[in-house]
Short mmCIF file of C-alpha atoms and ligand atoms in Angstrom, two decimals:
data_model
loop_
_atom_site.label_atom_id
_atom_site.label_comp_id
_atom_site.label_asym_id
_atom_site.label_seq_id
_atom_site.Cartn_x
_atom_site.Cartn_y
_atom_site.Cartn_z
CA MET A 1 -28.10 2.36 -1.15
CA ARG A 2 -24.39 2.89 -0.58
CA ARG A 3 -22.38 2.73 -3.78
CA LYS A 4 -19.13 0.83 -3.40
CA PHE A 5 -16.01 2.98 -3.58
CA VAL A 6 -12.41 1.91 -4.19
CA ALA A 7 -9.70 4.54 -3.76
CA GLY A 8 -5.98 4.13 -4.37
CA ASN A 9 -3.65 5.82 -1.90
CA TRP A 10 -0.35 5.95 -3.75
CA LYS A 11 1.41 7.47 -0.72
CA MET A 12 4.91 8.82 -1.51
CA ASN A 13 5.37 6.59 -4.54
CA THR A 14 5.78 6.98 -8.31
CA LEU A 15 7.59 9.53 -10.41
CA ARG A 16 5.88 11.51 -13.14
CA GLN A 17 6.19 8.82 -15.80
CA THR A 18 5.13 5.91 -13.61
CA ALA A 19 2.26 7.98 -12.20
CA VAL A 20 0.94 8.80 -15.66
CA GLU A 21 1.34 5.21 -16.85
CA LEU A 22 -0.41 3.80 -13.79
CA ALA A 23 -3.26 6.30 -14.00
CA GLY A 24 -3.60 5.72 -17.74
CA ALA A 25 -3.81 1.95 -17.34
CA ILE A 26 -6.50 2.30 -14.65
CA ALA A 27 -8.44 4.91 -16.63
CA LYS A 28 -8.50 2.69 -19.71
CA ALA A 29 -10.41 0.05 -17.77
CA ILE A 30 -12.86 2.40 -16.03
CA PRO A 31 -15.30 3.98 -18.46
CA ALA A 32 -16.88 7.34 -17.78
CA ALA A 33 -20.16 5.80 -16.66
CA VAL A 34 -19.22 3.30 -13.97
CA PRO A 35 -22.41 1.65 -12.84
CA LYS A 36 -21.43 -0.01 -9.63
CA VAL A 37 -18.12 1.00 -8.14
CA GLN A 38 -16.82 4.52 -7.76
CA VAL A 39 -13.05 4.75 -8.31
CA ALA A 40 -10.49 7.38 -7.27
CA VAL A 41 -6.71 7.62 -7.34
CA CYS A 42 -4.70 9.76 -4.92
CA PRO A 43 -1.22 10.40 -6.31
CA PRO A 44 1.49 12.51 -4.71
CA CYS A 45 0.83 16.23 -5.03
CA PRO A 46 3.43 17.06 -7.69
CA TYR A 47 1.71 14.64 -10.08
CA LEU A 48 -1.92 15.58 -9.48
CA GLU A 49 -2.16 17.62 -12.64
CA ALA A 50 -0.39 15.04 -14.81
CA VAL A 51 -2.62 12.29 -13.43
CA LYS A 52 -5.68 14.47 -14.00
CA GLY A 53 -4.70 14.53 -17.67
CA ALA A 54 -4.17 10.78 -17.76
CA ILE A 55 -7.63 10.02 -16.33
CA ALA A 56 -9.49 12.63 -18.40
CA GLY A 57 -12.59 11.17 -20.06
CA SER A 58 -12.64 8.10 -17.79
CA GLY A 59 -14.70 7.37 -14.71
CA VAL A 60 -11.70 7.72 -12.41
CA GLU A 61 -11.76 10.60 -9.92
CA LEU A 62 -8.79 12.45 -8.47
CA GLY A 63 -7.86 12.81 -4.82
CA ALA A 64 -5.04 14.30 -2.76
CA GLN A 65 -3.43 12.71 0.28
CA ASN A 66 -3.46 15.76 2.53
CA ALA A 67 -4.46 19.42 2.66
CA TYR A 68 -3.78 22.37 4.92
CA HIS A 69 -6.65 24.06 6.68
CA GLU A 70 -5.60 27.69 6.26
CA GLN A 71 -6.43 29.97 3.37
CA PRO A 72 -3.57 30.53 0.88
CA GLY A 73 -0.86 32.57 2.56
CA ALA A 74 2.41 32.32 4.44
CA PHE A 75 2.50 28.59 5.21
CA THR A 76 5.71 27.35 3.65
CA GLY A 77 5.46 23.84 2.28
CA GLU A 78 1.73 23.45 2.78
CA ILE A 79 -0.99 23.03 0.16
CA ALA A 80 -4.32 24.83 0.34
CA VAL A 81 -7.68 23.21 -0.33
CA ALA A 82 -8.33 25.76 -3.08
CA MET A 83 -5.17 24.62 -4.89
CA LEU A 84 -6.30 21.01 -4.80
CA GLY A 85 -9.68 21.94 -6.23
CA ASP A 86 -7.96 24.05 -8.84
CA VAL A 87 -5.97 21.08 -10.18
CA GLY A 88 -9.08 18.92 -10.36
CA CYS A 89 -9.23 17.06 -7.06
CA ALA A 90 -12.64 15.88 -5.98
CA TRP A 91 -11.32 14.11 -2.87
CA VAL A 92 -8.79 14.48 -0.10
CA ILE A 93 -7.60 11.80 2.32
CA LEU A 94 -7.36 13.18 5.87
CA GLY A 95 -6.25 11.65 9.14
CA HIS A 96 -4.25 8.82 7.64
CA SER A 97 -2.43 6.90 10.38
CA GLU A 98 0.94 7.66 8.80
CA ARG A 99 0.22 11.36 9.18
CA ARG A 100 -1.07 10.83 12.71
CA ALA A 101 1.98 8.75 13.74
CA ILE A 102 4.85 10.22 11.72
CA LEU A 103 3.75 13.84 11.41
CA GLY A 104 1.98 14.13 14.74
CA GLU A 105 -1.43 15.07 13.40
CA THR A 106 -4.04 15.26 16.14
CA ASP A 107 -7.79 14.82 15.89
CA GLU A 108 -8.11 18.54 16.47
CA LEU A 109 -5.89 19.41 13.49
CA ILE A 110 -7.57 16.77 11.34
CA CYS A 111 -10.95 18.27 12.25
CA ARG A 112 -9.80 21.70 11.08
CA LYS A 113 -8.65 20.12 7.82
CA VAL A 114 -11.99 18.34 7.40
CA ALA A 115 -13.90 21.59 7.90
CA ALA A 116 -11.63 23.54 5.52
CA SER A 117 -11.84 20.82 2.87
CA LEU A 118 -15.63 20.79 3.00
CA ARG A 119 -15.75 24.60 2.83
CA GLY A 120 -13.49 24.42 -0.21
CA GLY A 121 -15.74 21.95 -2.00
CA LEU A 122 -13.68 18.78 -1.57
CA GLN A 123 -15.06 15.45 -0.45
CA VAL A 124 -13.17 13.83 2.40
CA ILE A 125 -11.94 10.31 3.06
CA LEU A 126 -11.48 10.43 6.83
CA CYS A 127 -9.22 7.68 8.20
CA VAL A 128 -9.52 6.19 11.67
CA GLY A 129 -8.04 3.06 13.18
CA GLU A 130 -6.41 1.52 16.21
CA THR A 131 -2.84 0.34 16.76
CA LEU A 132 -2.00 -3.27 17.61
CA ALA A 133 -1.38 -2.35 21.27
CA GLN A 134 -4.77 -0.65 21.45
CA ARG A 135 -6.50 -3.67 19.92
CA GLN A 136 -4.73 -6.04 22.30
CA ALA A 137 -5.81 -3.85 25.21
CA ASN A 138 -9.43 -4.07 24.01
CA GLN A 139 -9.48 -0.36 23.25
CA THR A 140 -10.44 -0.58 19.59
CA GLU A 141 -13.96 0.81 19.96
CA ALA A 142 -12.92 3.51 22.42
CA VAL A 143 -10.14 4.65 20.08
CA LEU A 144 -12.49 4.74 17.11
CA ASP A 145 -15.06 6.68 19.14
CA SER A 146 -12.57 9.29 20.21
CA GLN A 147 -11.02 9.66 16.73
CA MET A 148 -14.47 10.05 15.20
CA ALA A 149 -15.65 12.52 17.83
CA GLY A 150 -12.46 14.57 17.59
CA SER A 151 -12.14 14.58 13.80
CA LEU A 152 -15.81 15.39 13.24
CA ALA A 153 -16.28 17.93 16.04
CA GLY A 154 -18.61 20.64 14.80
CA ILE A 155 -19.24 18.89 11.47
CA ASP A 156 -22.99 18.84 11.07
CA ALA A 157 -25.25 16.21 9.54
CA ALA A 158 -25.74 18.17 6.33
CA ALA A 159 -22.03 17.79 5.52
CA MET A 160 -21.92 14.04 6.01
CA ASP A 161 -22.80 13.22 2.41
CA LYS A 162 -19.38 14.69 1.51
CA ILE A 163 -17.51 12.44 3.93
CA VAL A 164 -16.46 8.82 3.57
CA ILE A 165 -14.95 7.06 6.58
CA ALA A 166 -11.99 4.70 6.11
CA TYR A 167 -11.43 2.16 8.88
CA GLU A 168 -7.73 1.36 8.73
CA PRO A 169 -6.36 -0.72 11.58
CA VAL A 170 -2.77 0.48 11.87
CA TRP A 171 -1.49 -3.06 12.37
CA ALA A 172 -2.85 -4.05 8.96
CA ILE A 173 -1.39 -1.18 6.94
CA GLY A 174 1.48 -2.19 4.70
CA THR A 175 2.10 -5.29 6.80
CA GLY A 176 0.43 -7.92 4.68
CA VAL A 177 -1.70 -8.75 7.72
CA THR A 178 -5.32 -8.06 6.85
CA ALA A 179 -8.11 -7.75 9.37
CA THR A 180 -10.31 -10.81 9.20
CA THR A 181 -13.69 -10.23 7.63
CA GLU A 182 -15.19 -10.55 11.13
CA GLN A 183 -12.82 -7.95 12.59
CA ALA A 184 -13.53 -5.55 9.73
CA GLN A 185 -17.30 -6.07 9.85
CA SER A 186 -17.38 -5.64 13.60
CA ALA A 187 -15.42 -2.35 13.51
CA HIS A 188 -17.50 -1.04 10.61
CA ALA A 189 -20.74 -1.91 12.39
CA HIS A 190 -19.44 -0.12 15.45
CA LEU A 191 -18.59 2.98 13.40
CA ARG A 192 -22.07 2.91 11.91
CA ARG A 193 -23.61 2.73 15.38
CA TRP A 194 -21.45 5.72 16.36
CA LEU A 195 -22.76 7.66 13.35
CA ALA A 196 -26.32 6.80 14.33
CA SER A 197 -25.89 8.11 17.85
CA ARG A 198 -23.81 11.19 16.93
CA TYR A 199 -26.01 12.08 13.93
CA ASN A 200 -29.04 9.94 13.15
CA PRO A 201 -29.95 6.54 11.68
CA GLN A 202 -30.31 7.98 8.17
CA ILE A 203 -26.76 9.35 8.20
CA ALA A 204 -25.51 6.06 9.60
CA ALA A 205 -27.24 4.12 6.83
CA ALA A 206 -26.04 6.45 4.07
CA THR A 207 -22.40 7.03 5.06
CA ARG A 208 -19.89 4.85 3.30
CA ILE A 209 -17.24 3.14 5.39
CA LEU A 210 -14.21 1.80 3.51
CA TYR A 211 -11.78 -0.77 4.83
CA GLY A 212 -8.04 -0.18 4.43
CA GLY A 213 -5.06 -2.31 5.39
CA SER A 214 -3.38 -4.81 3.07
CA VAL A 215 -6.36 -5.09 0.73
CA LYS A 216 -5.31 -7.33 -2.17
CA PRO A 217 -7.11 -8.94 -5.10
CA ASP A 218 -7.44 -12.20 -3.20
CA ASN A 219 -9.05 -10.78 -0.05
CA ALA A 220 -11.04 -7.90 -1.54
CA GLY A 221 -14.11 -9.96 -2.42
CA SER A 222 -14.65 -11.31 1.09
CA LEU A 223 -13.94 -7.95 2.77
CA LEU A 224 -16.12 -5.95 0.40
CA GLY A 225 -18.83 -8.57 0.69
CA GLN A 226 -19.39 -7.69 4.36
CA PRO A 227 -22.64 -5.83 4.94
CA ASP A 228 -21.00 -2.74 6.46
CA VAL A 229 -17.89 -2.63 4.25
CA ASP A 230 -18.60 -0.21 1.42
CA GLY A 231 -15.29 -0.30 -0.37
CA ALA A 232 -11.56 -0.11 0.12
CA LEU A 233 -8.76 2.38 0.59
CA VAL A 234 -5.88 0.58 -1.07
CA GLY A 235 -2.20 1.37 -0.55
CA GLY A 236 0.40 -1.08 -1.86
CA ALA A 237 -1.91 -2.89 -4.27
CA SER A 238 -2.99 0.41 -5.84
CA LEU A 239 0.48 0.80 -7.36
CA LYS A 240 -0.13 -2.06 -9.80
CA ALA A 241 -2.93 -1.37 -12.25
CA ALA A 242 -3.84 -5.05 -12.58
CA ASP A 243 -4.14 -5.51 -8.81
CA PHE A 244 -6.06 -2.30 -8.28
CA LEU A 245 -8.45 -3.15 -11.09
CA ALA A 246 -8.93 -6.65 -9.70
CA ILE A 247 -9.99 -5.07 -6.41
CA VAL A 248 -12.44 -2.82 -8.29
CA ARG A 249 -13.83 -5.89 -10.09
CA ALA A 250 -14.15 -7.73 -6.77
CA GLY A 251 -16.18 -4.74 -5.56
CA GLU A 252 -18.36 -4.92 -8.63
CA SER A 253 -19.03 -8.58 -8.13
CA VAL A 254 -20.36 -8.06 -4.60
CA ALA A 255 -22.07 -4.71 -5.22
CA SER A 256 -25.82 -4.71 -4.97
CA VAL A 257 -26.35 -1.39 -6.73
P1 PGA B 301 -1.88 -0.84 2.37
O1 PGA B 301 -2.18 0.69 2.79
O2 PGA B 301 -2.97 -1.26 1.44
O3 PGA B 301 -0.53 -0.81 1.73
O4 PGA B 301 -1.90 -1.64 3.64
C1 PGA B 301 -3.48 1.14 3.02
C2 PGA B 301 -3.45 2.57 3.46
O5 PGA B 301 -2.55 2.95 4.21
O6 PGA B 301 -4.32 3.38 3.05
#
């Protein structure tokens, strides 16, 4: 059974105090033994350690929003996987559409980051998703296929239990426009079919696929209630503890495990 998973992507938001307050408020509501929904927060890098302190003793896990694929060395401005592990990260988000679009990250680079993160003991939230123009041109499935193939090139089946996929249609991110439950379910089912053909049916059945893109308390229940939607990667609504927790609760109410 796939355990539901709700992760907060704080993006480039918060300062130290707001980060600690937000993390503390979430941690207070998520006890160490969370039966149904796994929860992670992904703050900006400078606050990882402070947030780690604020969530200590709770069931909330820590994630980073990016990592570099090289070993520690002369890479000014970059952050190594080992450093993220060292400050307590269990997760790293890779391939987010903002990094693809604004920072020019390619599937090939993302794949190197995935491999390095796995080698370094991190679990990966791998983001894929089409733009509005691609959807309108009926290219959604082709785009997802090529992002998956490129970002997971050389990643073998044994590593897939450390990877969670996040389907994030670019047109739904930060726009307030959410994919309909049918659009989300259809893309998730397609991704699961891709996993079955690239790996095997067991991997396809076991891999969690999160939805991301304007997930809010009022739409989380119907999205997370879809058979192939295993949780949410939440941006804007993860910056308010009450909203984020309401999304976690919505996940709990539809979770079957
Ligand atoms: P959003 O962002 O919830 O603000 O749309 C989601 C994401 O980019 O991960």
